[in-house]
Coordinates of N, CA and C in Angstrom, one line a residue:
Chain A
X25 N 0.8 -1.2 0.0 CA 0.0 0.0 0.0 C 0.9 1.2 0.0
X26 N 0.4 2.2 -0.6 CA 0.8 3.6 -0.9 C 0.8 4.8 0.5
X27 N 2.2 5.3 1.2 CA 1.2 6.5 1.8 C 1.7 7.8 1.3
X28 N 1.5 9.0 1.6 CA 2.3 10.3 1.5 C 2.1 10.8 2.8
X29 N 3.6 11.7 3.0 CA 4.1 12.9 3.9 C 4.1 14.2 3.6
X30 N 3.1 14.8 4.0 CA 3.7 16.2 3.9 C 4.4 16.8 5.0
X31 N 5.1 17.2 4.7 CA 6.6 17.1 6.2 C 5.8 18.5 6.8
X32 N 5.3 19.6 6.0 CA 5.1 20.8 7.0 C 3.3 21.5 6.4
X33 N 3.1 21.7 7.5 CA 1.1 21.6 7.7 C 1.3 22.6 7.6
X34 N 2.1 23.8 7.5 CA 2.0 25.2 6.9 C 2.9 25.8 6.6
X35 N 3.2 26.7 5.3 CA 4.2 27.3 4.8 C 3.9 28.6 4.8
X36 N 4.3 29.2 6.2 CA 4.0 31.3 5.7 C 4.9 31.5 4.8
X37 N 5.2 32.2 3.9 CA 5.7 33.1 2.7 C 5.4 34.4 2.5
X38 N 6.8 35.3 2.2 CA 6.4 36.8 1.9 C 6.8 36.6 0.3
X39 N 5.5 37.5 -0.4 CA 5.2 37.6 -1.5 C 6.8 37.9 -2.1
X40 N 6.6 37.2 -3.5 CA 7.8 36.8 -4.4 C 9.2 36.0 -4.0
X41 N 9.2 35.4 -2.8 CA 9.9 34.8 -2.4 C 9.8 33.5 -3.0
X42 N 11.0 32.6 -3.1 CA 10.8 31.1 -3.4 C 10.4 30.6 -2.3
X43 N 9.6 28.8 -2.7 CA 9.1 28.2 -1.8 C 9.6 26.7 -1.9
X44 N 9.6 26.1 -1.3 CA 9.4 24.5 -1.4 C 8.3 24.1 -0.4
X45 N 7.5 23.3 -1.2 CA 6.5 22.2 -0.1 C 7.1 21.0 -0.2
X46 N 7.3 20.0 0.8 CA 7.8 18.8 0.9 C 6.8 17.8 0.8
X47 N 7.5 16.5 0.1 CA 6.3 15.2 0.1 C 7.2 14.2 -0.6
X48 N 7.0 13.2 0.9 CA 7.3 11.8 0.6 C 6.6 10.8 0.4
X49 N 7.0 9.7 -0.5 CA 6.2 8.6 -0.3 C 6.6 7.7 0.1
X50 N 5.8 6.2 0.2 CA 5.8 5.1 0.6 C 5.4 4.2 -0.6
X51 N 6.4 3.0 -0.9 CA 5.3 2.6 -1.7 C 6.4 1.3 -1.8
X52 N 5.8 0.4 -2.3 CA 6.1 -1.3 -2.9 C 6.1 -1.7 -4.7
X53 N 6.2 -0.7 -4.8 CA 5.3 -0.7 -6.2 C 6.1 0.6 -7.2
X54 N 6.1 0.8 -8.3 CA 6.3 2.0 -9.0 C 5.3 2.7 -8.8
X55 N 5.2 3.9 -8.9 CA 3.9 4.9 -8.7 C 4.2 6.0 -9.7
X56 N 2.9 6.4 -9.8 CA 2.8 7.9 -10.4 C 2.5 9.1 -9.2
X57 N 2.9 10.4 -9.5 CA 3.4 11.2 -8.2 C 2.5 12.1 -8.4
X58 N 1.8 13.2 -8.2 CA 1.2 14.1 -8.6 C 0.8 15.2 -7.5
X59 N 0.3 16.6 -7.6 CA 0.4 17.8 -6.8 C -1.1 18.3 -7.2
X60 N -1.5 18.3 -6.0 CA -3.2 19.7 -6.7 C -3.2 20.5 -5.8
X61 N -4.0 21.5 -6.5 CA -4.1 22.1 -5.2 C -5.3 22.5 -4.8
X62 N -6.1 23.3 -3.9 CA -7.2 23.7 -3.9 C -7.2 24.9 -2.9
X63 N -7.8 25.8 -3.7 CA -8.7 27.1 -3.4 C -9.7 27.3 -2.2
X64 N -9.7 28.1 -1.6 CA -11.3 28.0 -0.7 C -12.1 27.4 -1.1
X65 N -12.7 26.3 -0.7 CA -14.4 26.4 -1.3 C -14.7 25.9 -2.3
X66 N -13.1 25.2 -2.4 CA -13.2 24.6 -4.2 C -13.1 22.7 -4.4
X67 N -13.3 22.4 -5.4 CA -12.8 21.2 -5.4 C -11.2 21.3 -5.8
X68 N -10.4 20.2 -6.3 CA -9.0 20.1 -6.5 C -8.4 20.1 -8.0
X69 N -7.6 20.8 -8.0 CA -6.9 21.2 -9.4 C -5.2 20.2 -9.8
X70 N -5.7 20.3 -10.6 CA -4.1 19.3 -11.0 C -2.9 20.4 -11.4
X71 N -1.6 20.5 -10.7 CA -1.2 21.2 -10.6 C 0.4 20.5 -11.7
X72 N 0.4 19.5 -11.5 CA 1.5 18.8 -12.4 C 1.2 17.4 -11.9
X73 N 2.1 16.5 -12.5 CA 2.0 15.0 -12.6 C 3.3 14.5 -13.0
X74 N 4.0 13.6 -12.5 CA 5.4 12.7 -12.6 C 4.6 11.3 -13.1
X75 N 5.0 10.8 -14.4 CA 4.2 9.7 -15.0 C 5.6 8.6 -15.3
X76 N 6.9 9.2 -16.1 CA 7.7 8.9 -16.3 C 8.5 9.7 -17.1
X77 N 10.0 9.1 -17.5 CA 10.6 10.2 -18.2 C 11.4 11.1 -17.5
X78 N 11.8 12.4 -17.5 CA 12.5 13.7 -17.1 C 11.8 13.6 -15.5
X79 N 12.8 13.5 -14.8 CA 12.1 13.5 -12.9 C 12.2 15.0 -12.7
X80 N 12.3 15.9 -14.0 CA 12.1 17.3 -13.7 C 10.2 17.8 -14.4
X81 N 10.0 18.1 -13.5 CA 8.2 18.4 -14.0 C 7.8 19.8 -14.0
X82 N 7.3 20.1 -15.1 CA 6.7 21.8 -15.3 C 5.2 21.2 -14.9
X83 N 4.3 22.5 -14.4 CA 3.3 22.9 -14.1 C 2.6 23.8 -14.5
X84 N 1.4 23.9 -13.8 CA 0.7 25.4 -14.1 C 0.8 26.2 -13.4
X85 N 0.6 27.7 -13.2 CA 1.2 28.5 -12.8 C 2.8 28.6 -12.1
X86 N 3.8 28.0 -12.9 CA 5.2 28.3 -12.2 C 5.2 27.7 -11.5
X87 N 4.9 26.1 -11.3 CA 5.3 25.4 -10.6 C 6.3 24.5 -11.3
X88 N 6.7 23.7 -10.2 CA 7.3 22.4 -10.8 C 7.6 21.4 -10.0
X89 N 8.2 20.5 -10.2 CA 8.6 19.4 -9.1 C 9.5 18.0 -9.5
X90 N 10.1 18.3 -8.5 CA 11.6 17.0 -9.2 C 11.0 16.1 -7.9
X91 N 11.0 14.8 -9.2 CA 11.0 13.4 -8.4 C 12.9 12.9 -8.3
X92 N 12.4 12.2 -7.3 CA 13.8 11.9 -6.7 C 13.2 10.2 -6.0
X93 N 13.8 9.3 -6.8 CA 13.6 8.1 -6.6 C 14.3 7.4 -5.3
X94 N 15.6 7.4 -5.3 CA 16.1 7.3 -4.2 C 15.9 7.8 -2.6
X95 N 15.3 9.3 -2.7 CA 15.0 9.4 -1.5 C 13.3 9.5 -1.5
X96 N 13.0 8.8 -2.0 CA 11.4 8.8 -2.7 C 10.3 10.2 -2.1
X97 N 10.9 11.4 -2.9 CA 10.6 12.3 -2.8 C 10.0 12.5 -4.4
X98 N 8.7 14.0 -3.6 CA 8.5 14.6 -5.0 C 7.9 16.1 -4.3
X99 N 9.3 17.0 -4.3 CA 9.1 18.2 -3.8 C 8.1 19.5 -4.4
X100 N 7.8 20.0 -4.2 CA 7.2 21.1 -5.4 C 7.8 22.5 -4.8
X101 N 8.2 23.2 -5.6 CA 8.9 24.6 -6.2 C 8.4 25.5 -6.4
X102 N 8.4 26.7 -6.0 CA 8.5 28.3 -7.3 C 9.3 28.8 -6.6
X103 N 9.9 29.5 -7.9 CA 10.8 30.2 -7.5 C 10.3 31.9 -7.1
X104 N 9.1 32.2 -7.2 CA 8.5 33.5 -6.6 C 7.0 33.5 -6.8
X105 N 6.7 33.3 -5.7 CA 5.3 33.3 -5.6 C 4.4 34.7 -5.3
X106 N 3.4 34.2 -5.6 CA 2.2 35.7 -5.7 C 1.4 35.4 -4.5
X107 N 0.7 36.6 -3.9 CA -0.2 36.7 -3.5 C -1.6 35.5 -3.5
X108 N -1.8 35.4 -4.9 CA -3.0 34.2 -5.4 C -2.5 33.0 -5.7
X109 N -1.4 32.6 -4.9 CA -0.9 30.8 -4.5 C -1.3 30.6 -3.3
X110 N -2.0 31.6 -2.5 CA -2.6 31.0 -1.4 C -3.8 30.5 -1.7
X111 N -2.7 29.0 -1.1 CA -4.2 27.7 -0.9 C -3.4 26.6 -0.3
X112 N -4.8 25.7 -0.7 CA -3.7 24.4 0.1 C -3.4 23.3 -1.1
X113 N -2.0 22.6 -0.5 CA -1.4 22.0 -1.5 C -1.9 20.6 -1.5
X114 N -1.7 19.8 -1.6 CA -2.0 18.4 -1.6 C -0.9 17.0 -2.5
X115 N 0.0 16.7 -2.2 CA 0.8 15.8 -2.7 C -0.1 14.2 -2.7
X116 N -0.1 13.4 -4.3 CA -0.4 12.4 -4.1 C 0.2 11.5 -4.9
X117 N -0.3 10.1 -4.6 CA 0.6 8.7 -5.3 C -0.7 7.9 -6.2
X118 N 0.4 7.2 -6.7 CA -0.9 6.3 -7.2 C -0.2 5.3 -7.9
X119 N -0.9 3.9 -8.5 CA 0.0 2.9 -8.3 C 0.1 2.9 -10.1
X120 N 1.2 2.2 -10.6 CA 1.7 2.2 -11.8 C 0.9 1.7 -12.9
X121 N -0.7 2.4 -12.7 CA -1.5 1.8 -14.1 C -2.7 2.6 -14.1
X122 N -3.1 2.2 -15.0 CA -4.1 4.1 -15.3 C -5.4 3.8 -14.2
X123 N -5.4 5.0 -14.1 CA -7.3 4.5 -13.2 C -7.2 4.3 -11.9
X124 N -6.2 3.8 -11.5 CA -6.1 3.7 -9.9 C -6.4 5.0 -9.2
X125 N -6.8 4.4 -7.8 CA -7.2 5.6 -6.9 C -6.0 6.6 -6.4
X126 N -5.8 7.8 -6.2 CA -4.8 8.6 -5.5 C -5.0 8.6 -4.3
X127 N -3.9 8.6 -3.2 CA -3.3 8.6 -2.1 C -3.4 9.7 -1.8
X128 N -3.9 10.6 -0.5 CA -3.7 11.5 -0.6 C -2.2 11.8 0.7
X129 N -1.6 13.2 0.8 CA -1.2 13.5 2.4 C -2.0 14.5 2.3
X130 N -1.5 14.7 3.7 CA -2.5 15.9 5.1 C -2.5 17.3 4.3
X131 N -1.9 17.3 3.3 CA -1.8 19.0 2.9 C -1.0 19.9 3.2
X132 N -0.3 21.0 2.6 CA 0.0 21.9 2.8 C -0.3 23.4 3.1
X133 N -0.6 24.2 3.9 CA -1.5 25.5 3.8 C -0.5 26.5 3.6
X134 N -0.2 27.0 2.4 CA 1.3 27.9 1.3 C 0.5 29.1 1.9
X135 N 0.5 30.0 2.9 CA 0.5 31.4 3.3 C 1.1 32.3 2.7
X136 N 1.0 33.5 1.4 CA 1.9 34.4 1.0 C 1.1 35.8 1.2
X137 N 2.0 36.1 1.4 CA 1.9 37.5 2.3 C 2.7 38.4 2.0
X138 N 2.1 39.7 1.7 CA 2.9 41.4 1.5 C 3.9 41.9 2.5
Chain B
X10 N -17.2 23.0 -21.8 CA -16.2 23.3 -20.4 C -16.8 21.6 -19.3
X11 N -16.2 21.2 -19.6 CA -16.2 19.6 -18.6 C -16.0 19.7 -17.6
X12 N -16.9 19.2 -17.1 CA -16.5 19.2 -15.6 C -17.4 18.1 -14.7
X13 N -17.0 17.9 -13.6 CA -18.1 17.3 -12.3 C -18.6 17.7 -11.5
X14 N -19.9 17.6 -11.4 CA -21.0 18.3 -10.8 C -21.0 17.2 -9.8
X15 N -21.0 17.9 -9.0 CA -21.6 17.3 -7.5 C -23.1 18.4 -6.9
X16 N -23.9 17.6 -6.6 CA -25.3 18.1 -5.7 C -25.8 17.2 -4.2
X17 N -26.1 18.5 -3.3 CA -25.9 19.7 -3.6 C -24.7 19.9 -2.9
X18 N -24.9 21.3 -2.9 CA -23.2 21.8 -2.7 C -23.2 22.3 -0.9
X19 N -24.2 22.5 -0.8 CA -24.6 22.3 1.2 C -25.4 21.4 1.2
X20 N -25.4 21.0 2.5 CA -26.6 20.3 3.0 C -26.0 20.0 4.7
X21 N -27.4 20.7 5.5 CA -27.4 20.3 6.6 C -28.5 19.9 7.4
X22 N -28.2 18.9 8.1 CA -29.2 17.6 8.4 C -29.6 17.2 9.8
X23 N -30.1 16.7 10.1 CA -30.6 16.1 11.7 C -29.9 14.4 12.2
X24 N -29.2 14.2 12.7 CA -28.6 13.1 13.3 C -30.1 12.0 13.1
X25 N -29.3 10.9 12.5 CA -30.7 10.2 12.1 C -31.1 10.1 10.5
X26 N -31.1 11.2 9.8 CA -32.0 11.4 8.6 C -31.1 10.9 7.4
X27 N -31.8 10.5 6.7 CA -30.6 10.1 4.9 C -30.4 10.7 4.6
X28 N -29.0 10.8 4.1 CA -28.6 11.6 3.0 C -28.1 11.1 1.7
X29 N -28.1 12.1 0.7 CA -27.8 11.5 -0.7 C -26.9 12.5 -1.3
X30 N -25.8 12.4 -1.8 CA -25.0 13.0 -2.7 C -25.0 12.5 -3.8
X31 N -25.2 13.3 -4.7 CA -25.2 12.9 -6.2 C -23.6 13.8 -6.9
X32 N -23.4 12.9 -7.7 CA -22.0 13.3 -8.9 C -22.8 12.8 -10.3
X33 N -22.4 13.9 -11.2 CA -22.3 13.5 -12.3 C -21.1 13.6 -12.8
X34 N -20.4 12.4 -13.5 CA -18.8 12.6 -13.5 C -18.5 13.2 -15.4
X35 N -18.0 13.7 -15.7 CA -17.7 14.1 -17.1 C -17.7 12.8 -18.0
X36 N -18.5 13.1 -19.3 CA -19.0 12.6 -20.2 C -17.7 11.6 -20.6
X37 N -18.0 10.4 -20.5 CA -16.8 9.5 -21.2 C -15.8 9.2 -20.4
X38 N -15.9 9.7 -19.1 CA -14.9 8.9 -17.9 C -15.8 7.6 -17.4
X39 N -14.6 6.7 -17.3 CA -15.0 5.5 -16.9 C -14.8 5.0 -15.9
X40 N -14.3 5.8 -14.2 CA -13.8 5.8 -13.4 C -14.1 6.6 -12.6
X41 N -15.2 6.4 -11.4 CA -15.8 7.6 -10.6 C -14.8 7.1 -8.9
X42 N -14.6 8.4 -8.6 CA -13.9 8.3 -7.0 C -15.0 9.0 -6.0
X43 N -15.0 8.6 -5.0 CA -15.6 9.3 -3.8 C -14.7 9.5 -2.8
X44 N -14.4 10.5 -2.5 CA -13.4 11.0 -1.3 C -14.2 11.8 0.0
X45 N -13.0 12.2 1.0 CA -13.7 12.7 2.1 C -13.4 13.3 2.9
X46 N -13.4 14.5 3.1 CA -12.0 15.9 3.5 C -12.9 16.3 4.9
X47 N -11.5 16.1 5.8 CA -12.3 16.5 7.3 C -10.6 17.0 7.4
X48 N -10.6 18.0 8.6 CA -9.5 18.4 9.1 C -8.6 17.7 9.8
X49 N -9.2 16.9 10.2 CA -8.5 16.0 10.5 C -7.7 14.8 9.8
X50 N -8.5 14.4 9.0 CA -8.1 13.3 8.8 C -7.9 13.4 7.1
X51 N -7.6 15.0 6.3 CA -7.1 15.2 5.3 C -8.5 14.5 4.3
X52 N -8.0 13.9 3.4 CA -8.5 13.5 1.9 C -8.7 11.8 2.1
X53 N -9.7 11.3 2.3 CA -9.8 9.8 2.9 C -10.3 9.3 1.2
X54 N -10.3 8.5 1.4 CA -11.0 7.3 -0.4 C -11.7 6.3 0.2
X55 N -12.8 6.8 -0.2 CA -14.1 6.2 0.0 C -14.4 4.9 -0.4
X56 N -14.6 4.8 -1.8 CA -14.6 3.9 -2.8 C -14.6 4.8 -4.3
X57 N -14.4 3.7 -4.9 CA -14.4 4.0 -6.4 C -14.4 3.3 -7.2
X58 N -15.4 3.2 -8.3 CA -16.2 2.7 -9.7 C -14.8 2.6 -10.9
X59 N -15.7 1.7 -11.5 CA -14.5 1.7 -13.0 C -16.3 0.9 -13.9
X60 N -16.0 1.6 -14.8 CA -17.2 1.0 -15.6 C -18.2 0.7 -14.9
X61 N -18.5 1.6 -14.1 CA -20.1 1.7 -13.0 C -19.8 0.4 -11.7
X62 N -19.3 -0.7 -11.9 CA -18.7 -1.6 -11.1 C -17.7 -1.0 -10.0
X63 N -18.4 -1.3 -8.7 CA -17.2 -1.0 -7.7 C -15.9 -1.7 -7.8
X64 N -14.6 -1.0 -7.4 CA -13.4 -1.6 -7.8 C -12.8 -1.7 -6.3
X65 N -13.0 -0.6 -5.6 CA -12.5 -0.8 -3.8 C -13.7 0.2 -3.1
X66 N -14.3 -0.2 -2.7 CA -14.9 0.4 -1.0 C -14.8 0.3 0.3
X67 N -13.0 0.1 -0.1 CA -12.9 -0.6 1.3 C -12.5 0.5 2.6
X68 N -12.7 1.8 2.1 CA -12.9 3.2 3.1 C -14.2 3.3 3.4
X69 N -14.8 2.8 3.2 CA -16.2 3.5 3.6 C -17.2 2.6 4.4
X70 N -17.4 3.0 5.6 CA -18.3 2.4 6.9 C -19.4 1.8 5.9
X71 N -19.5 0.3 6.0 CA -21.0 -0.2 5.4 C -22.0 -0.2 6.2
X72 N -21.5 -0.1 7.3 CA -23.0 -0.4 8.0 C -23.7 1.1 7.4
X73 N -23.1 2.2 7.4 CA -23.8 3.4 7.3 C -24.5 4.0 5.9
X74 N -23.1 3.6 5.1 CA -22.8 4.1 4.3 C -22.9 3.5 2.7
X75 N -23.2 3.8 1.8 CA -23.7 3.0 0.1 C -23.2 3.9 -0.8
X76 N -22.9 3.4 -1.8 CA -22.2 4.2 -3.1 C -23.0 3.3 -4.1
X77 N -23.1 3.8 -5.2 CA -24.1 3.4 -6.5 C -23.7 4.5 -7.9
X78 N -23.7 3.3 -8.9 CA -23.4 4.0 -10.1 C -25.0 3.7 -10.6
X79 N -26.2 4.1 -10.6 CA -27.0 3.9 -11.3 C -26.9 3.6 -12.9
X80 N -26.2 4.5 -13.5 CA -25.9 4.7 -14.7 C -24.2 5.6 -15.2
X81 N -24.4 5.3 -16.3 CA -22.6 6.2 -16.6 C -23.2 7.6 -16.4
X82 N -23.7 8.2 -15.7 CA -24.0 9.7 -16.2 C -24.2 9.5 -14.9
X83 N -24.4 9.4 -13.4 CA -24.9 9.5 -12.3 C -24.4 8.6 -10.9
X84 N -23.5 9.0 -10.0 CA -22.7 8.5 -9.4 C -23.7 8.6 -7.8
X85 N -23.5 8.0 -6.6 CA -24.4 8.2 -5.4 C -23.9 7.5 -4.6
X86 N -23.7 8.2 -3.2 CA -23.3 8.2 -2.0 C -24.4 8.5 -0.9
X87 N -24.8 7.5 -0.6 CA -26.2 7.6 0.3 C -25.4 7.4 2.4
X88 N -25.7 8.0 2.9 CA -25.3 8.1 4.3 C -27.1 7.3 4.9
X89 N -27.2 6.4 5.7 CA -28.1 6.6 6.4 C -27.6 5.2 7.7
X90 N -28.3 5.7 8.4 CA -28.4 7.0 9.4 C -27.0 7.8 9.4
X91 N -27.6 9.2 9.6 CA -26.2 10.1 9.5 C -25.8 10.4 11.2
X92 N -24.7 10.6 11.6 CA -24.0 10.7 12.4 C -23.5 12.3 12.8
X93 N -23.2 13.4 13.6 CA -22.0 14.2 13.4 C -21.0 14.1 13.6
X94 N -20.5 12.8 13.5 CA -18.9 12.7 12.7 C -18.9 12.3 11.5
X95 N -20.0 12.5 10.7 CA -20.5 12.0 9.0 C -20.3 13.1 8.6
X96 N -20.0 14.5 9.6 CA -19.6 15.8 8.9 C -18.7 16.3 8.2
X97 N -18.4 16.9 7.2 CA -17.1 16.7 6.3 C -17.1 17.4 5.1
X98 N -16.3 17.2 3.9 CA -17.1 17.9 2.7 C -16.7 16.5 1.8
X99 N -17.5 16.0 0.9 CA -17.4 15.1 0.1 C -17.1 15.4 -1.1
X100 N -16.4 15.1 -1.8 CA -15.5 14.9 -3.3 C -16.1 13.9 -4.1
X101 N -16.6 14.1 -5.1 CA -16.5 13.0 -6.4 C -15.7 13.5 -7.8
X102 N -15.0 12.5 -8.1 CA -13.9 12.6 -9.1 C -14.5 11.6 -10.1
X103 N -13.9 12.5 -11.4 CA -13.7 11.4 -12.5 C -12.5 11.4 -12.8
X104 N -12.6 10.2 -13.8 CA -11.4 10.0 -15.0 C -11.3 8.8 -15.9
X105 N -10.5 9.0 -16.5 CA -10.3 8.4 -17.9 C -9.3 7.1 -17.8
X106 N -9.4 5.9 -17.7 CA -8.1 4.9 -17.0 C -7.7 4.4 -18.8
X107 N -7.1 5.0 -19.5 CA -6.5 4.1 -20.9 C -5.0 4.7 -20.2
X108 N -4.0 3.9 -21.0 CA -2.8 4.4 -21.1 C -2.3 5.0 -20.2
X109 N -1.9 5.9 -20.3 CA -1.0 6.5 -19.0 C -2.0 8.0 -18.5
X110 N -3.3 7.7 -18.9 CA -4.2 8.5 -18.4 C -4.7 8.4 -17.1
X111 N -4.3 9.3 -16.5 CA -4.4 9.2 -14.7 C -4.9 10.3 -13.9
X112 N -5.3 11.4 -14.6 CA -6.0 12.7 -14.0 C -7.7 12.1 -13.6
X113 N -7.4 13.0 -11.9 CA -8.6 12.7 -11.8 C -8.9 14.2 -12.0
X114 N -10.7 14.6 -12.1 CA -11.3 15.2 -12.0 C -11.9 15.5 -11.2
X115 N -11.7 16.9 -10.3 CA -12.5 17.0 -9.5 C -13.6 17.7 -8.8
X116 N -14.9 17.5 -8.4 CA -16.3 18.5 -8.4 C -15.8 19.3 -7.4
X117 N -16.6 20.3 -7.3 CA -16.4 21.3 -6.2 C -17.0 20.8 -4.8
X118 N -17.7 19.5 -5.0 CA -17.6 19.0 -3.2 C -19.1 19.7 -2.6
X119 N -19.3 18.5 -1.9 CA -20.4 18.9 -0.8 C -20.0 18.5 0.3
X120 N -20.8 19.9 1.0 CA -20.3 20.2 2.4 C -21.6 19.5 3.4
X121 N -21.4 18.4 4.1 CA -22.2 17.9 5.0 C -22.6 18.3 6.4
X122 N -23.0 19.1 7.0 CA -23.4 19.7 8.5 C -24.4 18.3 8.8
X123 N -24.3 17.5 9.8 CA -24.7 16.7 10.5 C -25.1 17.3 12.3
X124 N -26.1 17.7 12.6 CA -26.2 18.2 13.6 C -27.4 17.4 14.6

């Protein structure tokens, strides 16, 4: 079975500064890695996806995220964040074939601030 | 513009009474999720459909609790009796399982007050 860590339940940030959110996995299995995020009041957005290939991942809005196998990491990045990245993050797994369910962790809450 | 509708988007109820969440998952997904966001305990997995066929429900209390694909166009999550620890906001996802097709889709969620 699959789990995820999110190492910190909240990230304050002052506007345009770089960030990293942290997320580990667990797994027996190859997996696919993936980031959403979500808004107040919203359902969840796909923010990028590690499927295979380049362990370097572009995103939407200036994200990104390097998988790292060995320390079974899949961090997520910017390098200057805005004001409207406040939300919460969500790191998840899933097992190495289409369709399967995602894993979630506890979340991240990315605070950026003036 | 595609998307998943979940209904309704509140709902608050009396300890005791049924509830029903409805999902419609996007047109041509073959793979509906039910999830379950409490502060506590993050983003839980309920169960979830593949070709209207349950695939795992193995998150979700049976004595209480029922999921149902009536049809490809209509997904359902029935609570009865409800509890206020049944309180939460509920997620239904689709997606597409060919190839290396793995995005889920996700509704904007219904928010359950159990009181």
């Amino acid at each position: 079975a699959q789990s995820v860590t999110q190492l910190d339940s909240q990230v304050p940030v002052f506007e345009e500064a770089p960030v990293e959110l942290r997320c580990n996995y667990s797994s027996s299995v190859s997996v696919y890695l993936f980031w959403y995020v979500q808004y107040p009041n919203q359902g969840l957005q796909l923010l990028l996806k590690y499927l295979s290939g380049s362990t370097l991942v572009k995103g939407i809005n200036g994200f990104e995220a390097e998988f790292n196998k060995s320390q079974t990491s899949f961090h997520l990045r910017k390098p200057s964040v805005h004001i409207s990245d406040t939300a919460e993050y969500f790191c998840a797994v899933s097992d190495y074939q289409a369709g399967t369910a995602l894993i979630f962790g506890k979340g991240t809450t990315l605070s950026v601030s003036s | 513009d595609a998307r998943v509708t979940q209904t309704p988007r509140h709902k608050v109820t009396e300890m005791g009474q049924e509830v029903t969440m409805r999902c419609q998952p996007i047109l041509g997904h073959n793979t509906v999720f039910w999830y379950r966001q409490t502060m506590m305990q993050g983003l839980e997995l309920l169960a979830y459909f593949r070709n209207r066929a349950p695939l795992d429900d193995s998150g979700m209390p049976k004595d209480r609790f029922s999921a149902e694909m009536p049809d490809a166009t209509l997904a359902t999550l029935k609570i009865q009796p409800s509890e206020p620890r049944d309180s939460a906001v509920y997620f239904c996802a689709s997606g597409l399982a060919t190839g290396l097709n793995t995005e889920a889709f996700f509704g904007q969620g219904t928010r359950l007050t159990v009181v």
